[in-house]
Amino acid sequence: MINSSALLADLKGQLKTLQGDLKERADDPTTEWGAALQREHARALKRERTGLSWTAWRDNEVDQAAVAWIVATTFVRFCEDNDLLAGATLAGTPVPVGWIAGPGDRASRARENQTAYFRVNTSHHDRDWLQQAFRVLAAQPAGAALVDPRHNPVWTAEISAEAAKGLVGFWRRTDDGGALVHDFTDSALDTRFLGDLYQDLSEHAKKTYALLQTPEFVEQFILDRSLTPAIAEFGADSLKLIDPTCGSGHFLLGAFERLNAQWAADAPGLDPKQRVRKAMDSIHGVDLNPFAVAIARFRLTVAGIQAAGEKSLVGVPELGFHLAIGDSLLGEQGGGGDRLFDDGTLDLGIDGTLDEATGDENAEFTYATEDVDEYLGILKPGCYHVVVGNPPYITVKDKVLNQKYREAYSTAAGKYALSVPFMELFFRLAIRGEAGRGAGYVGQITSNSFMKREFGRKVIEELFAGYHVDNPVDLTHVIDTSGAYIPGHGTPTVILVGRRRRPVAESIRAVLGVRGEPGQPKSPSKGLVWSEIVEQIDTPGFDGPYVSVVDLGREVLSEFPWSLSGGGAGDLKVRIDNAGKQTLGSLATQLGITAVTGEDSLYMLGSSGGGARLGVESLRKLVEGDVVRDFSIGESEYAIWPYDSELRVLRFDDLDQGSRKVFESFRSAINRRRRFGTPMVERGLTWWEWQELYTEKLRTPLTITFAFVATHNHFVLDRGGKVFKQSAPVIKLPEGATEEQHLELLGVLNSSTACFWLKQVSHNKGNGGIGGGIGDEDWEPRYEFTGTKLEEFPLPATLPRARGALLDELAREFAAVAPRSVIDRWRNEGIDENLSDALSSAAVDWSRLRERLIFEQEELDWETYGLYGLIDDDLTYAGSSVDGVMLGERAFEIRLARQVASGSETTAWFARHGSQAITELPVAWPEDYRALVEKRLALMESDRGIGLLERPEFKRRWATVPWAKQLRDALEAAILDRLEDADLWQDFQGPATSSVAQLADLLRNDDTLRALARELTGSTEPDLAAVIGSLAPTEAVPYVAAHRYKPSGLEKFREWQSVWDLQRREDAGEKVTIPVPPKYSTPDFRKVEYWKARGKLDVPKERFILYPGVGREGDTTTVLGWAGWNHRDQAIALVREVMSQRSLGAADDSLIPLVAGLVELEPWLHQWHTELEPEFGSSAAQAVTGQVDQLLSQLQVTRDDVNAWRPPAATRGRRRA
């Protein structure tokens, strides 16, 4: 039996090899496949099936082809080991079984058969031999669709002989005992391992297609409420079921098992083969991913022959299932338009464009791998008794497809996720219930993002509310599964069940979440939350520890947003709403986004001087949501600011030189930005300004900003000088509003009451997307707090002004004693005490202020309960003996600790927040405070609403970075700042590189650096070279592309070089077409530090330049340059380094990468540095080009040769015995 995890791990290596092999062939127009791909991409662009660049589109095709080879050989191996092709014939001639490998003597037989084949076919190699195996499989009626010669890439994407030989060798590997490493022999013919292969083999496919298996227990639950009642109502005969997002076929396999069993019960005398055929005839599926469909077909085929009592594929007729490859959302023809027609196609808007593949000007474009047009009517609306599935949850990155889906589905609004149009499609495919005709059943597990995010409004208020006249929806069950542990589902989910008809009941059965799974269960199907759902769904009125079951009025679920919280949360929200005397929206003049750059990786230049190093003078602090925490705004990045003092965009010529250079260099990446779907330039905007800037929100200094995405609510008052990114929306009060008016709002917005209310109406994002994990505890998921939701936030008659003002003041004091603030004052203001004393004193103040903040927040929460009328007595502290508490000492934490001690609760709250769990009140507390906390604890037990509010998910976390970590970070940043002194990076001859040892020697008498190093190391005599050597290289990026990038990154860099060349030609007046340049990702860089410094557009924001392989005589420390040098200075320093290395006797080979660095700088020199410089007697550009020409001549190489240089592969050390 196959070891699934070991197989998957090994196949990933094979996939990488095949991808590299096929990428070369795809880029080679002289190969048949390469030429065909390039034609297909051009046609796809022309016919609006894609908007992707050639590189991005090609990578997907290469990935699909590589996976196809792996999947097809896996099929053959499974068949070999389980005798599924015994007795096979090809063109009427028996063929010897054994192609690749097998246990026992089968491997040797396979080798013998291959040798015999090569004797007859002398020009063939391993690829042809593998294709011969595929032909045998395809020759069987039941196997024809598994490696379809018309559509499967294994017939057209021909891997090289070497790659094919490696693939065959991979399958023939044996262990030390001579046994086959991957043996598929299995009497049960279990194909579940193919599901793992489908989901995890290709990271590219996983991200592109949102690959995600539906666990069997979820699939069974949905089929119980869709297929089972459909069989009871319609019967098995002629019943039709479809999964339009079938993936590897989990729902289809489950459906087949049920239908086959039903036929066995209904017609026990029926021949098993006929029974299987009838059951399979009900099965329909479509998926965009070709290898997903191939796997689903194989799994159904194996299940079918097992159910029919067969032992082999040979002689088994076609089984009769209907699985197609294509885009379900675009209908059978893969086209675009407004709506699905009755025949399952879309209004294609034929424009008479000739299809280059067929010569038919009315033929709609389909990809070579798609075969959906061969399954006529498979996507015809109103045809299915059952529609089930698990649609993808991702958004559409391809802009052309995104627009086509918008045109086809009215629910696809705003920044919609794919789950939305699929909801509409699922119901549209079902039979419409009318007089005398039963309605089709629909069941799906999907992302719950539509429930509270704005793009879900149309789904809820139009589709689910019944306003789609042609597509009526009768929701019958809405099941909150966001708290259940469902393997692989990091995105919070909901199960929807319904029928395509006018609603027949006034209520909808709803399972509401009370709390999430407390830990990862050993068996997910027996998880506490899931078990309660399954056991209690038919018990309305059930109110358990994990879910509540209710029958909600249909009108409740016809209004946006949905809130599926149980355990009394709905009643508590109503009480808060009723206590509100006005809403936040009635006070605020503006609430929402201030700024969107449209390309953060270009405009945002970091917080450590990146702008200055690039020569950019006009900068503004741009606040992001993740630094808005606990009443303070943390360290923010600086962004290029192309506006004047009146917030008007500057003319390009009026920008500072540094800004102009940055924009010019990357204009092809930003001049196509869109605003609300329309190119910015078509809206009368300039191509260099920010994508969105709502200047009216910047005209008054006072602003309340908040974290758009966070686990808890964070609102901060800013007093001016900053701009706020979309992740930090703002609340603006009327002009003239006082600071006090802002502070009273600040208090209530930061309360636990506000946190509770916001979480009822806000989208739960989980902990990180598909597969990212939702989090074991209810305080872990991140929520999306939008301005639209905040507008409706109810405000009590009285606001906690004093407490809000106090917390704001304490937070400012707290920030002032943070290590970075103390060090900055010590460096810049020259405070009298030495650094060590200043830091020691600040550490004491920092701890004291943190405890005071925690205490005052607790008082704010209890004061707010009273302001909303949730409690009758004032339970705030009126004494003066306590003004601070530590984490772990708040009333709700003591209650939580007691629950943990009793075994009724498990939590990571205390460990994650570095606090101590205590079950008894601290003895040091005075009696009056002890009594107050006891009252609070008692009320939590007696009042369900207060007990709900006083839970970790609504209480401030105070997840502050520890003092020690802040101190280390601040000391390191200060040292690095000191190392950026421009004087350190030049000598009397100009810009000069320096080794770490040389830097240490230059700074050996620097009192500031030595004081910082003493604090960092704890040594009175720190080793400056060791300190510098541990810090500076981590902030450096190599000078030449070959040292920066992996092969994928180098490919993108070459594309960028081509784009820059086209830009220069355009600047010279030539008419050229400039393609959209690619963006980089983490895997494109050799080190993650390089990626962090450069980002998606490779904008240089690092502090230093790294020169790998360059040394000094008698000095082995790292050689660095300063990233603040412009292109001229970089080139001069590099020329000097080349000369220095030559004088030290460096080998010619070691000079080639240095010359390559100069060659990469040359175009920039000729663009920016062409003025005459007396010291050269020419321009810097001419001088450097002359040096390069001379060096190339001396080294006897060309520019192409040095550009082709690659670093030698890293050698691995020998393993210890």
Short mmCIF file of C-alpha atoms in Angstrom, two decimals, residues 87-383:
data_model
loop_
_atom_site.label_atom_id
_atom_site.label_comp_id
_atom_site.label_asym_id
_atom_site.label_seq_id
_atom_site.Cartn_x
_atom_site.Cartn_y
_atom_site.Cartn_z
CA GLY A 87 -4.69 -8.74 -20.85
CA ALA A 88 -4.69 -5.33 -22.52
CA THR A 89 -4.47 -5.00 -26.28
CA LEU A 90 -3.39 -2.15 -28.51
CA ALA A 91 -4.83 -1.96 -32.02
CA GLY A 92 -6.07 -5.52 -31.53
CA THR A 93 -2.65 -6.85 -30.57
CA PRO A 94 -1.94 -8.14 -27.03
CA VAL A 95 0.71 -6.11 -25.25
CA PRO A 96 3.08 -7.37 -22.60
CA VAL A 97 2.18 -5.86 -19.25
CA GLY A 98 4.81 -3.82 -17.46
CA TRP A 99 6.05 -0.41 -18.55
CA ILE A 100 7.62 1.36 -15.65
CA ALA A 101 8.05 -0.78 -12.54
CA GLY A 102 6.32 -3.01 -10.02
CA PRO A 103 7.07 -5.20 -7.03
CA GLY A 104 8.91 -8.50 -7.38
CA ASP A 105 9.99 -9.34 -10.92
CA ARG A 106 7.66 -6.81 -12.49
CA ALA A 107 10.37 -4.14 -12.55
CA SER A 108 12.69 -6.40 -14.54
CA ARG A 109 9.82 -7.30 -16.87
CA ALA A 110 9.17 -3.61 -17.44
CA ARG A 111 12.82 -3.09 -18.34
CA GLU A 112 12.73 -6.05 -20.71
CA ASN A 113 9.59 -4.76 -22.40
CA GLN A 114 11.18 -1.34 -22.78
CA THR A 115 14.33 -2.84 -24.30
CA ALA A 116 12.23 -4.83 -26.77
CA TYR A 117 10.32 -1.68 -27.72
CA PHE A 118 13.56 0.20 -28.38
CA ARG A 119 14.83 -2.61 -30.63
CA VAL A 120 11.86 -2.01 -32.90
CA ASN A 121 11.70 1.77 -32.46
CA THR A 122 15.36 2.66 -32.61
CA SER A 123 14.89 6.45 -32.61
CA HIS A 124 12.58 6.46 -29.61
CA HIS A 125 13.52 7.13 -25.97
CA ASP A 126 11.94 7.03 -22.53
CA ARG A 127 9.29 9.65 -23.33
CA ASP A 128 8.00 7.57 -26.22
CA TRP A 129 7.97 4.50 -23.97
CA LEU A 130 5.88 6.32 -21.37
CA GLN A 131 3.50 7.50 -24.08
CA GLN A 132 3.21 3.88 -25.21
CA ALA A 133 1.96 3.03 -21.71
CA PHE A 134 -0.51 5.91 -21.90
CA ARG A 135 -1.78 4.56 -25.25
CA VAL A 136 -2.54 1.22 -23.66
CA LEU A 137 -4.46 2.92 -20.87
CA ALA A 138 -6.32 5.16 -23.32
CA ALA A 139 -7.20 2.16 -25.52
CA GLN A 140 -9.44 0.75 -22.78
CA PRO A 141 -12.99 2.12 -22.97
CA ALA A 142 -12.97 2.78 -19.22
CA GLY A 143 -9.55 4.40 -19.42
CA ALA A 144 -9.86 6.59 -22.49
CA ALA A 145 -10.75 9.76 -20.60
CA LEU A 146 -7.87 9.33 -18.12
CA VAL A 147 -5.18 10.29 -20.66
CA ASP A 148 -7.35 11.75 -23.39
CA PRO A 149 -5.16 12.09 -26.52
CA ARG A 150 -7.18 15.14 -27.61
CA HIS A 151 -6.66 17.23 -24.49
CA ASN A 152 -4.10 15.78 -22.07
CA PRO A 153 -0.76 17.68 -22.21
CA VAL A 154 1.29 14.44 -22.06
CA TRP A 155 0.73 14.13 -25.82
CA THR A 156 1.77 17.68 -26.73
CA ALA A 157 4.06 18.93 -23.94
CA GLU A 158 6.85 16.56 -24.75
CA ILE A 159 9.43 16.44 -21.99
CA SER A 160 13.05 15.96 -22.95
CA ALA A 161 14.64 12.52 -23.20
CA GLU A 162 16.71 13.27 -20.12
CA ALA A 163 13.67 14.35 -18.08
CA ALA A 164 11.72 11.28 -19.20
CA LYS A 165 14.60 9.02 -18.25
CA GLY A 166 14.71 10.68 -14.83
CA LEU A 167 10.96 10.17 -14.37
CA VAL A 168 11.18 6.49 -15.24
CA GLY A 169 14.17 6.13 -12.93
CA PHE A 170 12.25 7.82 -10.13
CA TRP A 171 9.50 5.20 -10.25
CA ARG A 172 12.02 2.36 -10.41
CA ARG A 173 13.91 3.34 -7.26
CA THR A 174 14.35 0.66 -4.61
CA ASP A 175 15.33 0.79 -0.96
CA ASP A 176 18.37 -0.88 0.61
CA GLY A 177 16.48 -4.15 0.76
CA GLY A 178 15.66 -4.09 -2.94
CA ALA A 179 11.97 -3.30 -2.43
CA LEU A 180 10.27 -0.70 -4.58
CA VAL A 181 10.21 2.69 -2.81
CA HIS A 182 6.71 3.49 -4.04
CA ASP A 183 4.58 0.35 -4.21
CA PHE A 184 0.89 0.88 -5.05
CA THR A 185 -0.23 -2.71 -4.44
CA ASP A 186 -3.53 -2.51 -2.55
CA SER A 187 -6.27 -5.14 -2.53
CA ALA A 188 -8.78 -2.45 -1.54
CA LEU A 189 -7.76 -0.25 -4.49
CA ASP A 190 -7.82 2.81 -2.21
CA THR A 191 -7.30 6.00 -4.23
CA ARG A 192 -7.47 8.51 -1.39
CA PHE A 193 -3.77 9.24 -1.84
CA LEU A 194 -4.69 10.91 -5.13
CA GLY A 195 -6.68 13.49 -3.17
CA ASP A 196 -3.51 14.48 -1.31
CA LEU A 197 -1.67 14.59 -4.62
CA TYR A 198 -4.37 16.86 -6.04
CA GLN A 199 -4.23 19.31 -3.15
CA ASP A 200 -0.56 19.52 -2.28
CA LEU A 201 1.62 18.47 -5.22
CA SER A 202 1.83 21.87 -6.89
CA GLU A 203 2.02 25.06 -4.85
CA HIS A 204 1.38 27.06 -8.00
CA ALA A 205 -1.83 25.17 -8.73
CA LYS A 206 -2.87 25.28 -5.10
CA LYS A 207 -2.74 29.07 -5.13
CA THR A 208 -4.12 29.51 -8.65
CA TYR A 209 -7.09 27.18 -8.30
CA ALA A 210 -7.56 27.34 -4.51
CA LEU A 211 -7.18 23.56 -4.33
CA LEU A 212 -8.83 22.22 -1.22
CA GLN A 213 -10.21 18.76 -0.53
CA THR A 214 -13.57 18.48 1.14
CA PRO A 215 -13.25 16.10 4.10
CA GLU A 216 -15.45 13.04 3.80
CA PHE A 217 -17.45 13.82 6.94
CA VAL A 218 -18.42 17.24 5.55
CA GLU A 219 -19.27 15.80 2.14
CA GLN A 220 -21.44 13.12 3.78
CA PHE A 221 -23.25 15.72 5.89
CA ILE A 222 -24.10 17.81 2.83
CA LEU A 223 -25.18 14.78 0.80
CA ASP A 224 -27.42 13.74 3.70
CA ARG A 225 -29.32 16.99 3.24
CA SER A 226 -29.31 17.15 -0.53
CA LEU A 227 -28.82 13.87 -2.38
CA THR A 228 -30.61 11.65 0.15
CA PRO A 229 -33.89 13.64 0.14
CA ALA A 230 -33.59 14.07 -3.64
CA ILE A 231 -33.46 10.29 -4.10
CA ALA A 232 -36.46 9.94 -1.82
CA GLU A 233 -38.37 12.55 -3.80
CA PHE A 234 -37.29 11.89 -7.38
CA GLY A 235 -35.96 8.34 -7.28
CA ALA A 236 -32.57 7.15 -8.50
CA ASP A 237 -33.66 6.54 -12.08
CA SER A 238 -32.70 9.50 -14.28
CA LEU A 239 -31.61 11.55 -11.26
CA LYS A 240 -28.89 14.06 -12.17
CA LEU A 241 -26.28 15.42 -9.78
CA ILE A 242 -23.51 17.91 -10.55
CA ASP A 243 -20.57 19.36 -8.73
CA PRO A 244 -19.49 22.35 -10.87
CA THR A 245 -16.31 22.68 -8.77
CA CYS A 246 -15.59 18.96 -8.56
CA GLY A 247 -11.86 19.04 -7.85
CA SER A 248 -10.57 15.52 -7.24
CA GLY A 249 -14.11 14.18 -6.97
CA HIS A 250 -14.90 13.80 -3.26
CA PHE A 251 -18.57 14.73 -3.61
CA LEU A 252 -18.91 12.65 -6.77
CA LEU A 253 -17.45 9.53 -5.18
CA GLY A 254 -19.76 9.90 -2.19
CA ALA A 255 -22.73 10.41 -4.49
CA PHE A 256 -21.82 7.35 -6.57
CA GLU A 257 -21.67 5.15 -3.47
CA ARG A 258 -25.16 6.28 -2.43
CA LEU A 259 -26.66 5.95 -5.88
CA ASN A 260 -25.09 2.53 -6.42
CA ALA A 261 -26.49 1.36 -3.09
CA GLN A 262 -29.90 2.75 -4.00
CA TRP A 263 -29.90 0.89 -7.32
CA ALA A 264 -28.89 -2.30 -5.51
CA ALA A 265 -31.90 -1.84 -3.22
CA ASP A 266 -34.31 -0.82 -5.98
CA ALA A 267 -33.24 -3.41 -8.54
CA PRO A 268 -31.44 -6.24 -6.74
CA GLY A 269 -31.54 -8.46 -9.84
CA LEU A 270 -29.77 -5.92 -12.03
CA ASP A 271 -26.37 -6.93 -13.37
CA PRO A 272 -23.65 -5.12 -11.34
CA LYS A 273 -22.16 -3.59 -14.47
CA GLN A 274 -25.53 -2.16 -15.48
CA ARG A 275 -26.17 -0.98 -11.94
CA VAL A 276 -22.84 0.85 -11.89
CA ARG A 277 -23.55 2.32 -15.32
CA LYS A 278 -26.93 3.65 -14.18
CA ALA A 279 -25.44 5.15 -11.02
CA MET A 280 -22.55 6.68 -12.94
CA ASP A 281 -24.88 8.19 -15.50
CA SER A 282 -26.23 10.45 -12.73
CA ILE A 283 -22.76 11.82 -11.93
CA HIS A 284 -21.70 15.12 -13.49
CA GLY A 285 -18.77 17.34 -12.66
CA VAL A 286 -16.80 20.24 -14.09
CA ASP A 287 -13.53 21.80 -12.99
CA LEU A 288 -11.16 24.35 -14.46
CA ASN A 289 -8.12 22.38 -13.36
CA PRO A 290 -7.28 19.61 -15.88
CA PHE A 291 -5.34 17.40 -13.50
CA ALA A 292 -8.09 17.64 -10.89
CA VAL A 293 -10.56 16.25 -13.41
CA ALA A 294 -8.07 13.55 -14.46
CA ILE A 295 -7.78 12.43 -10.83
CA ALA A 296 -11.54 12.53 -10.32
CA ARG A 297 -12.04 10.42 -13.46
CA PHE A 298 -9.48 7.88 -12.29
CA ARG A 299 -10.96 7.61 -8.80
CA LEU A 300 -14.48 7.15 -10.20
CA THR A 301 -13.17 4.58 -12.66
CA VAL A 302 -11.53 2.52 -9.92
CA ALA A 303 -14.62 2.85 -7.73
CA GLY A 304 -16.77 1.74 -10.66
CA ILE A 305 -14.81 -1.40 -11.50
CA GLN A 306 -14.76 -2.35 -7.83
CA ALA A 307 -18.52 -1.90 -7.53
CA ALA A 308 -19.04 -3.92 -10.70
CA GLY A 309 -16.98 -6.78 -9.30
CA GLU A 310 -14.30 -6.38 -11.94
CA LYS A 311 -10.58 -6.94 -11.35
CA SER A 312 -9.22 -5.10 -14.36
CA LEU A 313 -9.88 -2.14 -16.62
CA VAL A 314 -9.56 -4.41 -19.62
CA GLY A 315 -12.90 -5.29 -21.12
CA VAL A 316 -14.82 -2.89 -18.92
CA PRO A 317 -16.98 -0.57 -21.03
CA GLU A 318 -17.01 3.16 -20.55
CA LEU A 319 -18.55 3.71 -17.14
CA GLY A 320 -20.78 6.60 -18.14
CA PHE A 321 -19.92 9.40 -15.70
CA HIS A 322 -19.79 12.92 -17.13
CA LEU A 323 -16.72 14.92 -16.08
CA ALA A 324 -15.59 17.93 -18.09
CA ILE A 325 -12.67 20.32 -18.01
CA GLY A 326 -13.66 23.95 -18.31
CA ASP A 327 -14.71 27.11 -16.56
CA SER A 328 -18.12 26.46 -15.00
CA LEU A 329 -18.71 30.16 -14.54
CA LEU A 330 -18.39 30.81 -18.27
CA GLY A 331 -20.61 28.00 -19.43
CA GLU A 332 -19.87 25.31 -21.97
CA GLN A 333 -18.15 27.47 -24.54
CA GLY A 334 -15.73 29.14 -22.15
CA GLY A 335 -16.88 32.53 -23.31
CA GLY A 336 -18.23 35.66 -21.75
CA GLY A 337 -21.41 37.64 -21.81
CA ASP A 338 -24.31 38.67 -19.64
CA ARG A 339 -26.18 35.55 -18.56
CA LEU A 340 -26.28 31.81 -19.04
CA PHE A 341 -28.67 30.80 -21.79
CA ASP A 342 -30.91 27.78 -21.36
CA ASP A 343 -28.42 25.61 -23.22
CA GLY A 344 -25.71 26.29 -20.65
CA THR A 345 -23.77 28.76 -22.76
CA LEU A 346 -23.33 32.46 -22.32
CA ASP A 347 -24.26 35.35 -24.55
CA LEU A 348 -20.92 35.42 -26.29
CA GLY A 349 -21.22 38.73 -28.04
CA ILE A 350 -19.68 37.27 -31.21
CA ASP A 351 -17.83 39.99 -33.04
CA GLY A 352 -16.85 38.11 -36.17
CA THR A 353 -13.29 37.57 -35.03
CA LEU A 354 -11.72 34.57 -36.76
CA ASP A 355 -10.65 31.74 -34.48
CA GLU A 356 -7.12 30.99 -35.57
CA ALA A 357 -7.22 27.36 -34.52
CA THR A 358 -10.34 26.33 -36.41
CA GLY A 359 -10.81 29.05 -39.00
CA ASP A 360 -14.35 29.53 -37.70
CA GLU A 361 -15.05 33.18 -37.03
CA ASN A 362 -18.03 32.29 -34.82
CA ALA A 363 -16.20 29.68 -32.75
CA GLU A 364 -15.68 30.67 -29.16
CA PHE A 365 -12.19 30.28 -27.77
CA THR A 366 -11.34 27.24 -25.62
CA TYR A 367 -8.00 26.13 -24.27
CA ALA A 368 -6.42 22.99 -25.70
CA THR A 369 -6.83 21.21 -22.36
CA GLU A 370 -10.56 22.01 -22.09
CA ASP A 371 -13.19 19.56 -23.24
CA VAL A 372 -16.37 21.01 -21.76
CA ASP A 373 -17.78 21.65 -25.24
CA GLU A 374 -17.77 17.88 -25.80
CA TYR A 375 -20.28 17.41 -22.95
CA LEU A 376 -23.22 19.16 -24.49
CA GLY A 377 -25.69 20.45 -21.94
CA ILE A 378 -23.55 19.69 -18.89
CA LEU A 379 -23.92 23.28 -17.67
CA LYS A 380 -27.46 23.80 -18.85
CA PRO A 381 -29.45 25.66 -16.18
CA GLY A 382 -32.40 23.99 -14.49
CA CYS A 383 -31.33 20.42 -15.26
#
